[in-house]
Short mmCIF file of C-alpha atoms and ligand atoms in Angstrom, two decimals:
data_model
loop_
_atom_site.label_atom_id
_atom_site.label_comp_id
_atom_site.label_asym_id
_atom_site.label_seq_id
_atom_site.Cartn_x
_atom_site.Cartn_y
_atom_site.Cartn_z
CA MET B 30 -57.00 38.12 17.46
CA LYS B 31 -55.22 41.27 16.24
CA TYR B 32 -51.64 41.60 15.02
CA VAL B 33 -49.35 44.43 16.11
CA SER B 34 -46.26 45.87 14.45
CA THR B 35 -42.82 45.35 16.01
CA ARG B 36 -42.23 49.11 15.60
CA GLY B 37 -45.39 50.12 17.41
CA LEU B 38 -46.67 52.79 15.02
CA ALA B 39 -48.80 50.90 12.47
CA PRO B 40 -52.46 50.09 13.08
CA ALA B 41 -53.25 46.66 14.56
CA LEU B 42 -54.76 44.41 11.87
CA GLY B 43 -56.65 41.12 11.63
CA PHE B 44 -55.25 37.97 9.99
CA SER B 45 -56.53 38.65 6.44
CA ASP B 46 -55.23 42.21 6.36
CA VAL B 47 -51.87 41.05 7.71
CA LEU B 48 -51.67 38.46 4.91
CA LEU B 49 -52.10 41.15 2.27
CA ALA B 50 -50.04 43.82 4.03
CA GLY B 51 -46.74 41.92 4.19
CA LEU B 52 -44.66 44.58 5.95
CA ALA B 53 -46.39 46.93 8.41
CA ARG B 54 -46.70 50.56 7.28
CA ASP B 55 -44.21 51.70 9.93
CA GLY B 56 -41.57 49.35 8.48
CA GLY B 57 -42.11 46.75 11.24
CA LEU B 58 -43.24 43.13 11.09
CA TYR B 59 -46.60 41.90 12.33
CA VAL B 60 -46.84 39.53 15.30
CA PRO B 61 -49.92 38.31 17.20
CA GLU B 62 -50.98 40.57 20.07
CA THR B 63 -51.04 37.48 22.32
CA TRP B 64 -49.93 33.88 21.83
CA PRO B 65 -52.68 31.25 21.62
CA ALA B 66 -52.18 28.50 24.22
CA PHE B 67 -52.40 24.79 23.34
CA SER B 68 -52.79 22.44 26.30
CA SER B 69 -50.90 19.13 26.52
CA GLU B 70 -54.23 17.39 25.96
CA SER B 71 -54.88 19.29 22.74
CA PHE B 72 -51.42 18.40 21.42
CA ALA B 73 -51.92 14.77 22.48
CA ARG B 74 -55.18 14.62 20.51
CA LEU B 75 -53.28 15.62 17.35
CA ALA B 76 -50.72 12.81 17.60
CA GLY B 77 -50.99 10.44 14.64
CA ARG B 78 -53.35 12.70 12.65
CA PRO B 79 -52.53 13.48 8.98
CA TYR B 80 -50.36 16.56 8.33
CA PRO B 81 -53.16 18.71 6.80
CA GLU B 82 -55.35 18.14 9.88
CA ILE B 83 -52.54 19.16 12.22
CA ALA B 84 -51.89 22.20 10.01
CA TYR B 85 -55.55 23.18 10.31
CA ALA B 86 -55.55 22.78 14.10
CA VAL B 87 -52.33 24.75 14.63
CA ILE B 88 -53.20 27.59 12.24
CA HIS B 89 -56.87 27.90 13.22
CA PRO B 90 -56.46 30.09 16.35
CA PHE B 91 -54.18 32.47 14.46
CA VAL B 92 -56.85 33.00 11.80
CA ALA B 93 -59.34 33.86 14.54
CA GLY B 94 -62.45 33.17 12.49
CA GLU B 95 -61.53 35.45 9.56
CA ILE B 96 -61.61 32.50 7.13
CA ALA B 97 -64.44 29.97 7.35
CA ASP B 98 -63.33 26.71 9.01
CA ALA B 99 -64.33 24.60 5.98
CA ASP B 100 -62.33 26.86 3.63
CA LEU B 101 -59.26 26.73 5.86
CA ALA B 102 -59.46 22.92 6.09
CA ARG B 103 -59.87 22.65 2.30
CA MET B 104 -56.89 24.92 1.64
CA CYS B 105 -54.69 22.91 4.04
CA ALA B 106 -55.72 19.69 2.26
CA GLU B 107 -55.08 21.16 -1.21
CA ALA B 108 -51.74 22.75 -0.26
CA TYR B 109 -50.25 19.53 1.06
CA ALA B 110 -51.69 17.39 -1.73
CA THR B 111 -48.93 18.96 -3.89
CA PHE B 112 -46.26 17.15 -1.82
CA ARG B 113 -44.68 13.91 -3.04
CA HIS B 114 -44.30 12.21 0.35
CA PRO B 115 -47.35 10.89 2.22
CA ALA B 116 -46.01 12.21 5.54
CA ILE B 117 -45.36 15.68 3.95
CA ALA B 118 -42.47 16.28 6.38
CA PRO B 119 -41.01 12.86 7.27
CA LEU B 120 -38.44 12.22 10.00
CA VAL B 121 -35.37 10.10 9.25
CA GLN B 122 -33.37 8.65 12.13
CA THR B 123 -29.62 9.09 11.68
CA GLY B 124 -28.34 8.22 15.18
CA PRO B 125 -29.58 6.93 18.55
CA ASN B 126 -31.08 10.29 19.43
CA SER B 127 -30.67 12.20 16.16
CA PHE B 128 -33.24 12.81 13.46
CA ILE B 129 -33.48 14.73 10.21
CA LEU B 130 -36.78 16.46 9.42
CA GLU B 131 -37.10 16.42 5.62
CA LEU B 132 -38.92 19.54 4.48
CA PHE B 133 -38.11 19.26 0.78
CA HIS B 134 -40.83 17.04 -0.64
CA GLY B 135 -42.82 19.91 -2.15
CA PRO B 136 -42.92 21.04 -5.78
CA THR B 137 -39.60 22.99 -5.73
CA LEU B 138 -37.65 20.72 -3.37
CA ALA B 139 -37.23 23.34 -0.63
CA PHE B 140 -38.80 23.92 2.78
CA LYS B 141 -40.29 27.13 1.42
CA ASP B 142 -42.97 25.07 -0.34
CA VAL B 143 -44.49 24.11 3.01
CA ALA B 144 -45.58 27.67 3.70
CA MET B 145 -45.82 28.99 0.17
CA GLN B 146 -48.33 26.40 -1.10
CA LEU B 147 -50.71 27.40 1.69
CA LEU B 148 -49.97 31.14 1.58
CA ALA B 149 -50.84 31.35 -2.14
CA ARG B 150 -54.19 29.73 -1.49
CA LEU B 151 -54.93 31.91 1.53
CA MET B 152 -54.04 35.11 -0.33
CA ASP B 153 -56.07 34.10 -3.38
CA HIS B 154 -59.04 33.37 -1.14
CA VAL B 155 -58.88 36.73 0.63
CA LEU B 156 -58.34 38.63 -2.64
CA ALA B 157 -61.29 36.85 -4.27
CA GLU B 158 -63.54 37.64 -1.30
CA ARG B 159 -62.57 41.31 -1.56
CA GLY B 160 -62.65 41.44 -5.37
CA ARG B 161 -59.07 42.76 -5.35
CA ARG B 162 -55.74 42.15 -7.08
CA ALA B 163 -52.26 42.37 -5.59
CA THR B 164 -48.72 42.89 -6.86
CA ILE B 165 -46.24 40.70 -5.03
CA VAL B 166 -42.62 41.76 -4.92
CA GLY B 167 -40.26 39.31 -3.22
CA ALA B 168 -36.54 38.88 -2.61
CA THR B 169 -34.76 35.56 -2.76
CA SER B 170 -31.34 34.13 -2.08
CA GLY B 171 -32.50 31.14 -4.11
CA ASP B 172 -35.35 29.10 -2.67
CA THR B 173 -38.14 31.52 -1.74
CA GLY B 174 -38.25 32.75 -5.34
CA GLY B 175 -38.78 29.35 -6.93
CA ALA B 176 -41.33 28.29 -4.33
CA ALA B 177 -43.26 31.56 -4.64
CA ILE B 178 -43.29 31.48 -8.43
CA GLU B 179 -44.50 27.88 -8.43
CA ALA B 180 -47.24 28.64 -5.89
CA PHE B 181 -48.49 31.86 -7.55
CA ARG B 182 -47.98 31.06 -11.27
CA GLY B 183 -51.12 31.55 -13.32
CA ARG B 184 -53.16 32.96 -10.42
CA ALA B 185 -55.52 35.59 -11.79
CA ALA B 186 -55.47 37.98 -8.82
CA THR B 187 -51.69 38.36 -8.44
CA ASP B 188 -48.67 39.53 -10.42
CA ILE B 189 -45.43 38.26 -8.93
CA PHE B 190 -41.97 39.88 -9.25
CA ILE B 191 -38.99 38.07 -7.72
CA LEU B 192 -35.58 39.71 -7.25
CA PHE B 193 -32.62 37.32 -7.06
CA PRO B 194 -28.91 38.18 -6.75
CA HIS B 195 -27.40 37.79 -10.25
CA GLY B 196 -24.86 34.96 -10.32
CA ARG B 197 -25.28 34.05 -6.65
CA VAL B 198 -27.93 31.32 -6.79
CA SER B 199 -27.41 27.72 -7.90
CA PRO B 200 -28.22 26.91 -11.56
CA VAL B 201 -31.16 24.73 -10.46
CA GLN B 202 -32.52 27.51 -8.22
CA GLN B 203 -32.18 30.06 -11.03
CA ARG B 204 -33.97 27.87 -13.56
CA GLN B 205 -36.84 27.17 -11.17
CA MET B 206 -37.49 30.92 -11.36
CA THR B 207 -36.58 31.72 -14.95
CA THR B 208 -38.22 28.87 -16.85
CA VAL B 209 -41.77 29.60 -15.70
CA HIS B 210 -43.41 31.62 -18.46
CA ASP B 211 -46.86 32.40 -17.06
CA ALA B 212 -47.83 36.00 -17.84
CA ASN B 213 -48.08 36.97 -14.14
CA VAL B 214 -44.49 35.85 -13.33
CA HIS B 215 -41.42 38.13 -13.57
CA ALA B 216 -37.93 36.99 -12.56
CA ILE B 217 -35.43 39.82 -12.04
CA ALA B 218 -31.69 39.23 -11.70
CA LEU B 219 -30.45 42.11 -9.55
CA GLU B 220 -26.85 43.24 -9.82
CA GLY B 221 -26.25 42.94 -6.07
CA THR B 222 -26.51 40.60 -3.09
CA PHE B 223 -29.58 39.08 -1.44
CA ASP B 224 -29.40 41.82 1.22
CA ASP B 225 -29.66 44.39 -1.60
CA CYS B 226 -32.72 42.56 -3.00
CA GLN B 227 -34.35 42.50 0.43
CA ALA B 228 -33.53 46.17 1.11
CA ILE B 229 -35.25 47.12 -2.17
CA VAL B 230 -38.35 45.10 -1.29
CA LYS B 231 -38.56 46.78 2.12
CA GLY B 232 -37.91 50.16 0.50
CA LEU B 233 -40.83 49.61 -1.87
CA PHE B 234 -43.10 48.76 1.07
CA ASN B 235 -41.97 51.93 2.84
CA ASP B 236 -42.81 54.06 -0.24
CA HIS B 237 -46.50 54.35 0.59
CA GLY B 238 -47.39 55.97 -2.73
CA PHE B 239 -45.92 53.06 -4.70
CA ARG B 240 -47.32 50.55 -2.23
CA ASP B 241 -50.86 51.84 -2.66
CA ARG B 242 -50.65 52.37 -6.44
CA VAL B 243 -49.72 48.74 -7.15
CA SER B 244 -51.49 47.12 -4.12
CA LEU B 245 -48.17 45.75 -2.91
CA SER B 246 -48.05 42.42 -1.07
CA GLY B 247 -45.13 40.32 0.13
CA VAL B 248 -44.41 36.62 0.33
CA ASN B 249 -41.09 36.72 2.12
CA SER B 250 -41.09 35.68 5.74
CA ILE B 251 -41.93 39.28 6.66
CA ASN B 252 -45.46 37.96 5.93
CA TRP B 253 -46.90 36.36 9.06
CA GLY B 254 -48.67 33.78 6.88
CA ARG B 255 -45.26 32.26 6.09
CA ILE B 256 -44.29 31.90 9.75
CA VAL B 257 -47.52 30.40 10.99
CA ALA B 258 -47.46 27.68 8.32
CA GLN B 259 -43.91 26.76 9.36
CA VAL B 260 -44.93 26.25 13.01
CA VAL B 261 -46.82 23.13 11.92
CA TYR B 262 -43.83 20.90 11.17
CA TYR B 263 -42.28 21.57 14.57
CA VAL B 264 -45.52 20.22 16.01
CA THR B 265 -45.70 17.14 13.74
CA ALA B 266 -42.03 16.30 14.39
CA ALA B 267 -42.33 16.70 18.17
CA LEU B 268 -45.54 14.65 18.31
CA SER B 269 -43.87 11.85 16.33
CA LEU B 270 -41.04 11.78 18.89
CA GLY B 271 -43.22 11.57 21.99
CA ALA B 272 -44.39 15.14 22.70
CA PRO B 273 -46.19 16.37 24.68
CA ALA B 274 -44.91 13.73 27.14
CA ARG B 275 -41.30 14.60 26.34
CA SER B 276 -39.51 17.60 24.96
CA VAL B 277 -37.61 17.78 21.69
CA SER B 278 -34.71 19.95 20.47
CA PHE B 279 -34.27 21.44 17.01
CA THR B 280 -31.26 22.71 15.06
CA VAL B 281 -32.20 25.00 12.20
CA PRO B 282 -30.08 26.21 9.27
CA THR B 283 -30.69 29.93 9.49
CA GLY B 284 -30.55 32.99 7.25
CA ASN B 285 -33.55 35.28 7.47
CA PHE B 286 -34.52 33.78 10.86
CA GLY B 287 -38.05 32.84 9.70
CA ASP B 288 -37.70 29.10 10.12
CA VAL B 289 -36.16 29.15 13.58
CA PHE B 290 -38.59 31.89 14.66
CA ALA B 291 -41.42 29.49 13.73
CA GLY B 292 -39.81 27.04 16.20
CA TYR B 293 -39.89 29.75 18.85
CA VAL B 294 -43.59 30.32 18.12
CA ALA B 295 -44.21 26.57 18.50
CA LYS B 296 -42.66 26.84 21.96
CA LYS B 297 -44.67 29.95 22.83
CA ILE B 298 -47.96 28.18 22.07
CA GLY B 299 -47.02 25.35 24.43
CA LEU B 300 -45.03 22.74 22.47
CA PRO B 301 -42.40 21.23 24.77
CA VAL B 302 -39.25 22.41 22.97
CA ASP B 303 -36.00 21.82 24.86
CA ARG B 304 -33.34 23.65 22.82
CA LEU B 305 -33.60 25.77 19.68
CA VAL B 306 -30.24 25.98 17.95
CA ILE B 307 -29.47 28.57 15.27
CA ALA B 308 -26.99 27.20 12.72
CA THR B 309 -25.18 29.62 10.40
CA ASN B 310 -22.58 29.24 7.66
CA THR B 311 -19.59 31.61 7.59
CA ASN B 312 -22.08 34.48 7.19
CA ASP B 313 -22.43 34.18 10.93
CA ILE B 314 -23.96 37.47 12.09
CA LEU B 315 -26.53 35.64 14.24
CA ALA B 316 -23.97 33.39 15.94
CA ARG B 317 -21.77 36.45 16.62
CA THR B 318 -24.74 38.39 18.01
CA LEU B 319 -25.52 35.66 20.53
CA GLU B 320 -21.84 35.57 21.57
CA SER B 321 -21.17 39.29 21.83
CA GLY B 322 -24.56 41.00 22.11
CA ARG B 323 -23.67 43.16 19.12
CA TYR B 324 -25.50 42.77 15.79
CA GLU B 325 -22.91 44.00 13.33
CA MET B 326 -22.76 43.74 9.55
CA THR B 327 -19.37 42.82 8.12
CA GLY B 328 -20.16 41.95 4.48
CA VAL B 329 -21.51 38.78 2.88
CA VAL B 330 -19.28 36.12 1.37
CA PRO B 331 -20.60 33.55 -1.13
CA THR B 332 -20.71 29.98 0.26
CA GLN B 333 -21.80 26.54 -0.90
CA SER B 334 -25.02 27.10 1.10
CA PRO B 335 -26.02 30.26 -0.85
CA SER B 336 -29.57 30.52 0.48
CA MET B 337 -28.10 31.36 3.88
CA ASP B 338 -25.75 34.09 2.58
CA ILE B 339 -27.64 36.79 4.44
CA GLN B 340 -26.75 39.36 7.05
CA ILE B 341 -29.86 41.45 7.50
CA SER B 342 -31.97 38.77 9.05
CA SER B 343 -35.54 40.08 8.77
CA ASN B 344 -37.22 38.01 11.43
CA PHE B 345 -34.64 38.74 14.09
CA GLU B 346 -36.73 41.90 14.51
CA ARG B 347 -39.66 39.75 15.66
CA LEU B 348 -37.43 38.18 18.30
CA LEU B 349 -36.08 41.59 19.34
CA PHE B 350 -39.65 42.75 19.90
CA GLU B 351 -40.28 39.79 22.20
CA ALA B 352 -36.94 40.14 23.99
CA ALA B 353 -37.42 43.90 24.46
CA GLY B 354 -40.68 43.34 26.33
CA ARG B 355 -42.76 44.11 23.22
CA ASP B 356 -41.54 47.72 23.30
CA GLY B 357 -42.00 49.03 19.73
CA ASP B 358 -40.09 52.26 20.47
CA ALA B 359 -37.03 50.29 21.60
CA VAL B 360 -37.16 48.10 18.46
CA ARG B 361 -37.49 51.18 16.26
CA ARG B 362 -34.41 52.74 17.87
CA LEU B 363 -32.36 49.56 17.37
CA MET B 364 -33.45 49.19 13.74
CA ASP B 365 -32.73 52.88 13.06
CA GLY B 366 -29.23 52.27 14.49
CA LEU B 367 -28.78 49.35 12.11
CA GLY B 368 -29.87 51.51 9.18
CA GLN B 369 -27.50 54.35 10.11
CA SER B 370 -24.36 52.57 11.30
CA GLY B 371 -24.77 48.94 10.25
CA ALA B 372 -24.86 47.75 13.86
CA PHE B 373 -26.70 47.84 17.18
CA THR B 374 -26.00 46.56 20.67
CA LEU B 375 -28.66 44.51 22.39
CA PRO B 376 -29.80 45.72 25.80
CA GLU B 377 -28.46 43.33 28.51
CA SER B 378 -31.89 42.02 29.48
CA ALA B 379 -32.82 41.33 25.85
CA LEU B 380 -29.55 39.47 25.27
CA ALA B 381 -30.10 37.38 28.39
CA GLY B 382 -33.64 36.57 27.26
CA ILE B 383 -32.45 35.52 23.79
CA ARG B 384 -29.63 33.41 25.23
CA GLY B 385 -32.21 31.73 27.45
CA GLU B 386 -34.24 30.64 24.42
CA PHE B 387 -31.59 29.93 21.76
CA ALA B 388 -28.13 28.47 21.28
CA ALA B 389 -26.13 29.21 18.14
CA GLY B 390 -23.17 27.90 16.17
CA ARG B 391 -21.41 28.40 12.84
CA THR B 392 -20.02 25.94 10.33
CA SER B 393 -17.04 26.67 8.09
CA GLU B 394 -16.98 25.72 4.41
CA ALA B 395 -14.55 22.88 5.16
CA GLU B 396 -16.82 21.57 7.96
CA THR B 397 -19.83 21.69 5.64
CA GLU B 398 -18.02 19.48 3.14
CA THR B 399 -16.77 17.08 5.82
CA THR B 400 -20.27 16.83 7.27
CA MET B 401 -21.79 15.93 3.87
CA ARG B 402 -19.12 13.22 3.48
CA ASP B 403 -19.36 11.90 7.06
CA THR B 404 -23.16 11.84 7.11
CA LEU B 405 -23.15 9.72 3.98
CA ALA B 406 -20.51 7.38 5.40
CA ALA B 407 -22.02 7.03 8.88
CA ALA B 408 -25.76 7.13 8.19
CA GLY B 409 -26.02 6.54 4.43
CA TYR B 410 -27.72 9.94 4.19
CA LEU B 411 -27.06 12.43 1.39
CA ALA B 412 -27.55 15.93 2.82
CA ASP B 413 -27.60 19.21 0.93
CA PRO B 414 -25.08 21.87 2.06
CA HIS B 415 -27.66 23.88 4.08
CA THR B 416 -28.69 20.78 6.00
CA ALA B 417 -25.02 19.92 6.47
CA VAL B 418 -24.38 23.31 8.10
CA ALA B 419 -27.04 22.46 10.67
CA LEU B 420 -25.95 18.85 11.13
CA SER B 421 -22.46 20.08 11.96
CA VAL B 422 -23.77 22.54 14.56
CA ALA B 423 -26.18 19.95 16.00
CA ALA B 424 -23.34 17.46 16.47
CA ARG B 425 -21.53 20.00 18.66
CA GLN B 426 -24.46 20.55 21.06
CA PRO B 427 -24.25 19.13 24.57
CA GLU B 428 -26.33 15.96 25.09
CA THR B 429 -29.43 16.73 27.17
CA GLY B 430 -31.41 13.55 26.66
CA SER B 431 -34.03 15.07 24.38
CA PRO B 432 -34.07 13.95 20.73
CA MET B 433 -32.26 16.38 18.42
CA VAL B 434 -34.09 17.11 15.18
CA THR B 435 -32.09 18.82 12.43
CA LEU B 436 -34.21 20.56 9.83
CA SER B 437 -33.35 19.57 6.26
CA THR B 438 -34.35 22.56 4.21
CA ALA B 439 -33.46 21.56 0.65
CA HIS B 440 -33.10 18.49 -1.55
CA PRO B 441 -29.44 17.74 -2.41
CA ALA B 442 -30.26 17.90 -6.15
CA LYS B 443 -30.69 21.67 -5.84
CA PHE B 444 -26.95 21.94 -5.13
CA PRO B 445 -25.41 19.13 -7.20
CA ALA B 446 -21.97 20.72 -7.61
CA ALA B 447 -21.37 21.13 -3.87
CA VAL B 448 -22.80 17.70 -3.03
CA GLU B 449 -20.74 15.96 -5.71
CA ALA B 450 -17.53 17.76 -4.70
CA ALA B 451 -18.00 16.59 -1.11
CA THR B 452 -19.33 13.07 -1.64
CA GLY B 453 -18.59 12.01 -5.21
CA ILE B 454 -22.31 11.46 -5.76
CA HIS B 455 -24.21 13.53 -8.31
CA PRO B 456 -27.75 13.84 -6.93
CA ALA B 457 -30.33 13.57 -9.72
CA LEU B 458 -33.36 15.81 -9.97
CA PRO B 459 -36.65 13.93 -9.55
CA LEU B 460 -38.31 12.84 -12.78
CA TRP B 461 -40.83 15.68 -12.89
CA LEU B 462 -37.97 18.22 -12.96
CA GLY B 463 -35.68 16.10 -15.13
CA ASP B 464 -35.73 18.51 -18.11
CA LEU B 465 -35.27 21.68 -15.99
CA MET B 466 -31.79 22.40 -17.34
CA GLN B 467 -33.08 22.22 -20.95
CA ARG B 468 -36.06 24.55 -20.49
CA GLU B 469 -35.92 28.06 -21.99
CA GLU B 470 -34.92 30.81 -19.53
CA ARG B 471 -36.55 34.25 -19.41
CA PHE B 472 -35.48 36.96 -16.97
CA THR B 473 -34.55 40.63 -16.81
CA VAL B 474 -31.24 41.92 -15.43
CA LEU B 475 -31.66 45.19 -13.52
CA PRO B 476 -29.25 47.41 -11.58
CA ASN B 477 -29.20 47.59 -7.80
CA ASP B 478 -31.41 50.68 -7.86
CA ILE B 479 -34.80 50.91 -6.18
CA GLY B 480 -36.03 53.47 -8.72
CA ALA B 481 -35.29 51.11 -11.63
CA ILE B 482 -37.10 48.25 -9.89
CA ALA B 483 -40.11 50.42 -8.99
CA ARG B 484 -40.43 51.63 -12.59
CA PHE B 485 -40.16 48.08 -13.95
CA VAL B 486 -42.75 46.70 -11.54
CA GLU B 487 -45.19 49.53 -12.05
CA ALA B 488 -44.97 49.37 -15.84
CA ARG B 489 -45.39 45.58 -15.97
CA ALA B 490 -48.05 45.36 -13.28
CA ARG B 491 -50.05 48.09 -14.95
CA ALA B 492 -49.73 46.41 -18.35
CA ILE B 493 -51.10 43.21 -16.87
CA HIS B 494 -53.90 45.03 -15.02
CA GLU B 495 -54.97 46.69 -18.25
CA LYS B 496 -55.22 43.37 -20.07
CA VAL B 497 -57.37 41.76 -17.38
C1 PLP F 504 -32.22 25.79 1.84
C2 PLP F 504 -32.38 26.86 2.88
N1 PLP F 504 -31.98 26.59 4.13
C3 PLP F 504 -32.08 27.51 5.10
C4 PLP F 504 -32.57 28.78 4.85
C5 PLP F 504 -32.68 29.75 5.98
O1 PLP F 504 -34.00 29.86 6.41
P1 PLP F 504 -34.51 31.20 7.13
O2 PLP F 504 -34.27 32.30 6.15
O3 PLP F 504 -35.93 30.97 7.41
O4 PLP F 504 -33.67 31.36 8.33
C6 PLP F 504 -32.99 29.10 3.56
C7 PLP F 504 -33.54 30.42 3.18
O5 PLP F 504 -34.31 31.01 3.79
C8 PLP F 504 -32.92 28.11 2.56
O6 PLP F 504 -33.37 28.33 1.33
N1 LIG F 505 -33.13 31.97 2.01
C1 LIG F 505 -34.24 32.68 1.48
C2 LIG F 505 -34.14 34.16 1.70
C3 LIG F 505 -35.49 34.80 1.78
O1 LIG F 505 -36.08 34.32 2.94
P1 LIG F 505 -37.57 34.43 3.36
O2 LIG F 505 -37.80 33.22 4.17
O3 LIG F 505 -37.72 35.69 4.10
O4 LIG F 505 -38.43 34.44 2.13
C4 LIG F 505 -34.43 32.29 0.03
O5 LIG F 505 -34.15 31.16 -0.30
O6 LIG F 505 -34.82 33.08 -0.78
#
């Protein structure tokens, strides 16, 4: 299987090259040339199997033989051995037909661990086989950074630089990035928003000289390896609820569109998914786009679900590519429009296609608080603010008979202030992170300037390369 760029101008690559490339050289995102097809029988055979086995089975066709089967199986087993729940991604029933899919049992208490623990192992494996090193530069609104640093810390073949928006992540999120002192880890507080961080990362990828000099790789959801690992929990959740014999709906708290796009991929490979619902906070560009057909940036406001304070939603480009009939020229024109004027209008047929696959809704700050309080009162369940955004949107969906699964993307202890203000309960960090707030912080504050970031990365990466 080859992967093609959403902008149509970069060479098609195999799985291992796509893992290391991150962003395509034409600025697009890689997607598989064709979707593998799973039959009902093959899904049925996976029901009841342990999570790492299902991960292996789902990811295997996407790897297309580029990694030996035994190595892939071992890496799936090792990645999910880092999780603190035997089910890895357990389902909790909160109503007659309502379920919460808990994705926060990994080392940093966020759903990002599910993909990142595997991605680090896959990248290490490919780099070792090629005798190469890579410099990872990533952007985070809070959770990707901690998960990436935890997964890549101490790895000999990678230096990792994470840009986070200064003052806009929760104290727990910040400390998960700034208290890791391995020599290959660099936390950078950028004087800007998450969108600024992400624009700099994409800018660095599009500077081919820089990209080649430092062997740039990415671990944001621009990397296909992130998406494919996230497809797995849609499969495990649906199988637990009766798939393939019945279909299941999902509501997903959404920012960069990676998580909900993984749900779309699950559907494309044959999982019976009824509805896929995009849930946004007041940074509601995706909900507005589905309503009006116009993707239009209006400025980001800080919310109590900071990881979703995003308006340039990277993976929406992957959906555009699908909805535009896989026409890379059309996607390039739309993305150029976004770059020049901060907006684009979806072609009618693309909008109709997207509306056929997704529903969307937004949750205000007041509704997020009420939902945290009501969920505790009605179901005895303490949800984090990101999960609450999605629970609120899920509750407003029409009943179709299929079970509704809301993805819970973070542990409430990552956002104690918001959870306590809404519920009166101060969620404690698990024992192994109990001293997080006392650990020494180390990070560099840099201006919102791509040149300053490029110089910092190149100087530090080179210094590390010279020592090795
Ligand atoms: C806790 C949490 N929930 C939801 C999201 C949104 O996920 P995505 O960016 O994949 O749409 C994020 C960040 O990505 C997050 O950290
Ligand atoms: N919400 C994310 C933003 C980056 O998303 P990614 O999935 O593209 O890595 C975060 O927590 O950093």
